[in-house]
PDB file of C-alpha atoms in Angstrom:
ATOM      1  CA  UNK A   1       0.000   0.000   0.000  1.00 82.00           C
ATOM      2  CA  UNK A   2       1.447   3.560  -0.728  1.00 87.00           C
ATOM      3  CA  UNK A   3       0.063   6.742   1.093  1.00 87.00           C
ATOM      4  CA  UNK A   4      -2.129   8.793  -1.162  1.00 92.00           C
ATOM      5  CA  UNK A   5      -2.801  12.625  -1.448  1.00 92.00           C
ATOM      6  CA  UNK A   6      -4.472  14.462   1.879  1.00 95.00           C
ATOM      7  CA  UNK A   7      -7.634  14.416   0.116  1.00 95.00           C
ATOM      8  CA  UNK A   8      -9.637  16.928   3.042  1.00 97.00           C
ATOM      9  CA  UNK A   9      -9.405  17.217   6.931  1.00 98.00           C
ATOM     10  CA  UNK A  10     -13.084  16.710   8.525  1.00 98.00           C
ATOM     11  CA  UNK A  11     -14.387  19.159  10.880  1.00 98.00           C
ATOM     12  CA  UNK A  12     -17.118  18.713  13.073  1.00 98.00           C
ATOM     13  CA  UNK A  13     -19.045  21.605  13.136  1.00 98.00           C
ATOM     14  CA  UNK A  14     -22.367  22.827  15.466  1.00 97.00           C
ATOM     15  CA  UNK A  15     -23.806  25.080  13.020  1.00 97.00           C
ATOM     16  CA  UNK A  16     -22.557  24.812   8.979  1.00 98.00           C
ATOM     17  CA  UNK A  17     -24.135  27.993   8.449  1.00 98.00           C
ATOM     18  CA  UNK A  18     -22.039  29.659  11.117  1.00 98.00           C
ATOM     19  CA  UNK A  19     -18.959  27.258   9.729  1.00 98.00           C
ATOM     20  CA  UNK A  20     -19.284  28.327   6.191  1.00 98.00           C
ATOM     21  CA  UNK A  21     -19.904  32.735   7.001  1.00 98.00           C
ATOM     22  CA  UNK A  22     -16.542  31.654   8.863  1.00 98.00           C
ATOM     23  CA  UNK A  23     -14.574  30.313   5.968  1.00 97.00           C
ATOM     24  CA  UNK A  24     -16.183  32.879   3.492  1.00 97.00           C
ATOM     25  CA  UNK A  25     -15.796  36.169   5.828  1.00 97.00           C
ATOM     26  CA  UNK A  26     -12.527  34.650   7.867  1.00 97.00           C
ATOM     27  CA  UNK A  27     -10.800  32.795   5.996  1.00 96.00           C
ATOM     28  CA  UNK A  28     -11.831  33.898   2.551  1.00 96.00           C
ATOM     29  CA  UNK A  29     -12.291  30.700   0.773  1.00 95.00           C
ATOM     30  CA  UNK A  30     -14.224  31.347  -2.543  1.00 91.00           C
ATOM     31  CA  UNK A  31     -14.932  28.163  -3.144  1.00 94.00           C
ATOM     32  CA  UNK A  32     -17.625  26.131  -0.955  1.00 97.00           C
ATOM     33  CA  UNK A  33     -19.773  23.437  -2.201  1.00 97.00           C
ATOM     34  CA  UNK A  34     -23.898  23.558  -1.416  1.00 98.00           C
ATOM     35  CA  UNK A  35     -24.384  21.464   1.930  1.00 98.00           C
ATOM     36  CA  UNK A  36     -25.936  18.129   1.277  1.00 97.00           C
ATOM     37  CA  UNK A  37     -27.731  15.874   3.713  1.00 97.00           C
ATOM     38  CA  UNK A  38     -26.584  12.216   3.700  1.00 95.00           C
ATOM     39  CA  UNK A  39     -28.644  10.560   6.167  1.00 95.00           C
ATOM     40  CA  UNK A  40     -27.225   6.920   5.716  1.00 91.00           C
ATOM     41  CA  UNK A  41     -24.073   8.413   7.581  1.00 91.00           C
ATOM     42  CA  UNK A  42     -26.527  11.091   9.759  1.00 95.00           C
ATOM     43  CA  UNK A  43     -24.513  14.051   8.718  1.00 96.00           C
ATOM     44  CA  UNK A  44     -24.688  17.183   6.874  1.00 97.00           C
ATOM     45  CA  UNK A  45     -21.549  17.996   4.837  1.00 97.00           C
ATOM     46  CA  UNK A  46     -19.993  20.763   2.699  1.00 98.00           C
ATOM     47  CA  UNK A  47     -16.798  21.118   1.438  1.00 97.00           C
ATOM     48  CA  UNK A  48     -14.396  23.889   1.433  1.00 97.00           C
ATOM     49  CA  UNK A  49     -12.250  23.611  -1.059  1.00 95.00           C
ATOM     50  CA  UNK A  50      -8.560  25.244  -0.898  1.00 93.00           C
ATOM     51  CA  UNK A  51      -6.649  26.271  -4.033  1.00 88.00           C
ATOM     52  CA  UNK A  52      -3.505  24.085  -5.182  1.00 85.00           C
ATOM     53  CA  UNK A  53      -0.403  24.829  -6.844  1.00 87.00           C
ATOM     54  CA  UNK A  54       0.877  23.992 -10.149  1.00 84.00           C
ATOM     55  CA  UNK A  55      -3.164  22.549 -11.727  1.00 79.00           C
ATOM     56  CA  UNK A  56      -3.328  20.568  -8.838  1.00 77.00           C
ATOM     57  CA  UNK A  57      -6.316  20.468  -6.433  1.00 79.00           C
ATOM     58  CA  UNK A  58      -6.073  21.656  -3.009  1.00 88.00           C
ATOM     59  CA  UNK A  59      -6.824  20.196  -0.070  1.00 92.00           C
ATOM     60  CA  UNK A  60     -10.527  20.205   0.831  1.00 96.00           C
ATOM     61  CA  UNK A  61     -11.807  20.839   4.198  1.00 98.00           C
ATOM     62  CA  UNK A  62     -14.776  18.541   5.245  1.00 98.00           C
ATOM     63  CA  UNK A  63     -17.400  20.425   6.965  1.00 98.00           C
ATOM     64  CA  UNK A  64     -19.624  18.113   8.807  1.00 98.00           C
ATOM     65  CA  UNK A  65     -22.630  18.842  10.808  1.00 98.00           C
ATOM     66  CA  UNK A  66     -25.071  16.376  12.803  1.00 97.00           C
ATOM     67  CA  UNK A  67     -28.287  15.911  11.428  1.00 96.00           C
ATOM     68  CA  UNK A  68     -29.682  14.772  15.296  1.00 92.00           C
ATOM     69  CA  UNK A  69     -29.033  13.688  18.212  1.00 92.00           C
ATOM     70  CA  UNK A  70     -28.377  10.002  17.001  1.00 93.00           C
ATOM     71  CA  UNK A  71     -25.535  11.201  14.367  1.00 94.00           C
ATOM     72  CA  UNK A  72     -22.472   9.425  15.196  1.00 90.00           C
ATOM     73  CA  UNK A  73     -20.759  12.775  15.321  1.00 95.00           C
ATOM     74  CA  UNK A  74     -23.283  13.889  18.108  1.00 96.00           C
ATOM     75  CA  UNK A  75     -20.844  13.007  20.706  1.00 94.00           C
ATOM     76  CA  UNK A  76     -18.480  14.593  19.503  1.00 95.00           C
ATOM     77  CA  UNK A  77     -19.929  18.128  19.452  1.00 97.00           C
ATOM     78  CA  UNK A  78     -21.746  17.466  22.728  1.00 96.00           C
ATOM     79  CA  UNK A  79     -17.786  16.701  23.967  1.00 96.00           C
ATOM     80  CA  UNK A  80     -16.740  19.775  21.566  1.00 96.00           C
ATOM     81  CA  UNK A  81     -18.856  22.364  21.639  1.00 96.00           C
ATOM     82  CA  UNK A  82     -17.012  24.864  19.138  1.00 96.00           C
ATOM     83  CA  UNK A  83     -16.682  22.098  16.722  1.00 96.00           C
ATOM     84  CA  UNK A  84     -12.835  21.002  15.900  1.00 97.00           C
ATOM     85  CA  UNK A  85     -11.125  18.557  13.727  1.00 97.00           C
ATOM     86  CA  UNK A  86     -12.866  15.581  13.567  1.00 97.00           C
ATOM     87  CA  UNK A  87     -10.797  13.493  11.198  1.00 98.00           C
ATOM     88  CA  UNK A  88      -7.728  13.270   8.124  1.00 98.00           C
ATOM     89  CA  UNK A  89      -8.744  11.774   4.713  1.00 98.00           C
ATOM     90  CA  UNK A  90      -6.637  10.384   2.570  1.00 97.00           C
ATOM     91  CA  UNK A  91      -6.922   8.941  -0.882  1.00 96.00           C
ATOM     92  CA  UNK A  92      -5.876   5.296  -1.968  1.00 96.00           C
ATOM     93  CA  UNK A  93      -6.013   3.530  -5.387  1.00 95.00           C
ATOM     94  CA  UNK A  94      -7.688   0.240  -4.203  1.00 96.00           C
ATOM     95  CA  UNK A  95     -10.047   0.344  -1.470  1.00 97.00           C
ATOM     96  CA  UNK A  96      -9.785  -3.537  -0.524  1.00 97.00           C
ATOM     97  CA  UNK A  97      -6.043  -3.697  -1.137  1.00 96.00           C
ATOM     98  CA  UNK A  98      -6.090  -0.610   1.344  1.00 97.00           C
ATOM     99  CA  UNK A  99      -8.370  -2.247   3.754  1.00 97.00           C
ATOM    100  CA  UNK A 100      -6.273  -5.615   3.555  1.00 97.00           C
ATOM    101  CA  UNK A 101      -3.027  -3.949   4.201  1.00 97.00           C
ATOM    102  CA  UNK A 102      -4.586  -2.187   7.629  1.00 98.00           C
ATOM    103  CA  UNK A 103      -5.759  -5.270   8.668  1.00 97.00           C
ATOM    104  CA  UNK A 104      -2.637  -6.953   8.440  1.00 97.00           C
ATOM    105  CA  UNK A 105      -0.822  -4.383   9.910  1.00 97.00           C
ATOM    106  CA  UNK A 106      -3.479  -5.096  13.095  1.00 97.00           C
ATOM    107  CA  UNK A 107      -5.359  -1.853  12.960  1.00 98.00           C
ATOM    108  CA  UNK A 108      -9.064  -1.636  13.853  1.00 98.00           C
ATOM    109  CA  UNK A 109     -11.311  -0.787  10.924  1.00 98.00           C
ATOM    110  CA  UNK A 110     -14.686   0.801  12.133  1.00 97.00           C
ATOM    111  CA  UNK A 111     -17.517  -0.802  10.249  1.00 95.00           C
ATOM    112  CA  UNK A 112     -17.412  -1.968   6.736  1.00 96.00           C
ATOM    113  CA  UNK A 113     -16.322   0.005   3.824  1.00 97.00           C
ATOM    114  CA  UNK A 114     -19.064   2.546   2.181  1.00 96.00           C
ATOM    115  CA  UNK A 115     -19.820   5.262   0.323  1.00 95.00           C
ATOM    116  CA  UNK A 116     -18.920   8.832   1.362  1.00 95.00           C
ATOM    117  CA  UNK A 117     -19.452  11.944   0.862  1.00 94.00           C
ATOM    118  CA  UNK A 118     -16.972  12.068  -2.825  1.00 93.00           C
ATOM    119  CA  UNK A 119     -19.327   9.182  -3.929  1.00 94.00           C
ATOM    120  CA  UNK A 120     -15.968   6.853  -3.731  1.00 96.00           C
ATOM    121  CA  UNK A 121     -15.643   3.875  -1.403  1.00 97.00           C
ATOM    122  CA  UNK A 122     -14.325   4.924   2.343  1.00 97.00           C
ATOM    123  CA  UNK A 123     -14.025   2.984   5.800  1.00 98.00           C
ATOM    124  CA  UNK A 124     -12.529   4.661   9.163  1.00 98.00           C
ATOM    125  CA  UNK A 125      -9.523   3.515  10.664  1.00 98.00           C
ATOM    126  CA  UNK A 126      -9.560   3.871  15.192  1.00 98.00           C
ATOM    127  CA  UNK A 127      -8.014   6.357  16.452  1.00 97.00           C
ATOM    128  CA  UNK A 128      -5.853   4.742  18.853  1.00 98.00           C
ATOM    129  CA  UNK A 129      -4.324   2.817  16.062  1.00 98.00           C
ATOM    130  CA  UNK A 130      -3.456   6.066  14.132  1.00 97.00           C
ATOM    131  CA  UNK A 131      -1.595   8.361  16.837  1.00 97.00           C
ATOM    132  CA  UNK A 132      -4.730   9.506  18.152  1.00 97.00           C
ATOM    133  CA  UNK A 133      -6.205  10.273  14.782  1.00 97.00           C
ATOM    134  CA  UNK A 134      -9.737   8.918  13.616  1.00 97.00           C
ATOM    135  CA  UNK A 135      -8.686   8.320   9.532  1.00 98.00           C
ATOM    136  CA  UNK A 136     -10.555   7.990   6.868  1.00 98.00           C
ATOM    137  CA  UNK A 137      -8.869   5.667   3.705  1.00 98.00           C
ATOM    138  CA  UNK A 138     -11.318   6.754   0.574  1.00 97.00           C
ATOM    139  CA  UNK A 139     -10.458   5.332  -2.692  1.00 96.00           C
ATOM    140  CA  UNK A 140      -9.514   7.980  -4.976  1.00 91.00           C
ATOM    141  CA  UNK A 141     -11.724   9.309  -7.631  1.00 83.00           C
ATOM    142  CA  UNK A 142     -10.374   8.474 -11.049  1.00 71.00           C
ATOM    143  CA  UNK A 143     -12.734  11.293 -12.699  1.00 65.00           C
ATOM    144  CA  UNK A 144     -11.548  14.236 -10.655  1.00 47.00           C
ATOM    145  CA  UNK A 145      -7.252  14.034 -11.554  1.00 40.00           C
TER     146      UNK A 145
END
């Protein structure tokens, strides 16, 4: 397995409206995508999405908002009030070959592998495996390079 791009950085957020004033009027991103509900995953999500260098893409940043008290990121904000950085993405060629290699390497892969949010396969890796980092292996999109 080979470590892909960053593909975003997921922030848990109380409020998206709030979030996205504060990356338009703050941080002056100019480029945020219309939030979408996926209720499969019991979020909200837009993305933010940063400009690259040389044609590339930038990193994107993941806003992601609970849509109810049972959204697994519920706990989170109850824990973080403010919001903060939830999770790091990054991109892989192969899903399974991704998934295979974790698992062999003995780290804990939360639930089975799904679609998210880029319409690509994803599955979460636990935290304590990762330095303290909840990741998120998503297979890259081979329309968007």
């Amino acid at each position: 397995m080979k470590l892909g791009r960053l593909n975003h950085v997921g922030v848990a957020v109380p409020s998206m409206a709030d979030a996205i004033a504060y990356y338009r009027d703050v941080m002056g991103a100019a480029l945020i995508t219309e939030p979408f509900d996926m209720p499969e995953q019991g979020v909200k999500v837009a993305f933010v999405n940063t400009p690259g260098e040389h044609d590339t893409a930038g990193t994107q940043i993941e806003l992601i908002e609970p849509l109810g008290e049972t959204s697994p990121i519920a706990g989170f904000i109850a824990k973080n009030p403010a919001g903060g950085q939830h999770h790091l993405c990054y991109e892989v060629e192969d899903i399974e070959a991704a998934r295979e290699w974790f698992t062999s390497q003995g780290k804990r892969i939360l639930g089975p592998t799904r679609i998210g949010a880029h319409g690509t396969p994803i599955f979460f890796l636990h935290p304590k495996d990762m330095l303290g980092q909840l990741t998120e292996i998503m297979e890259r999109s081979h329309e968007q390079h």
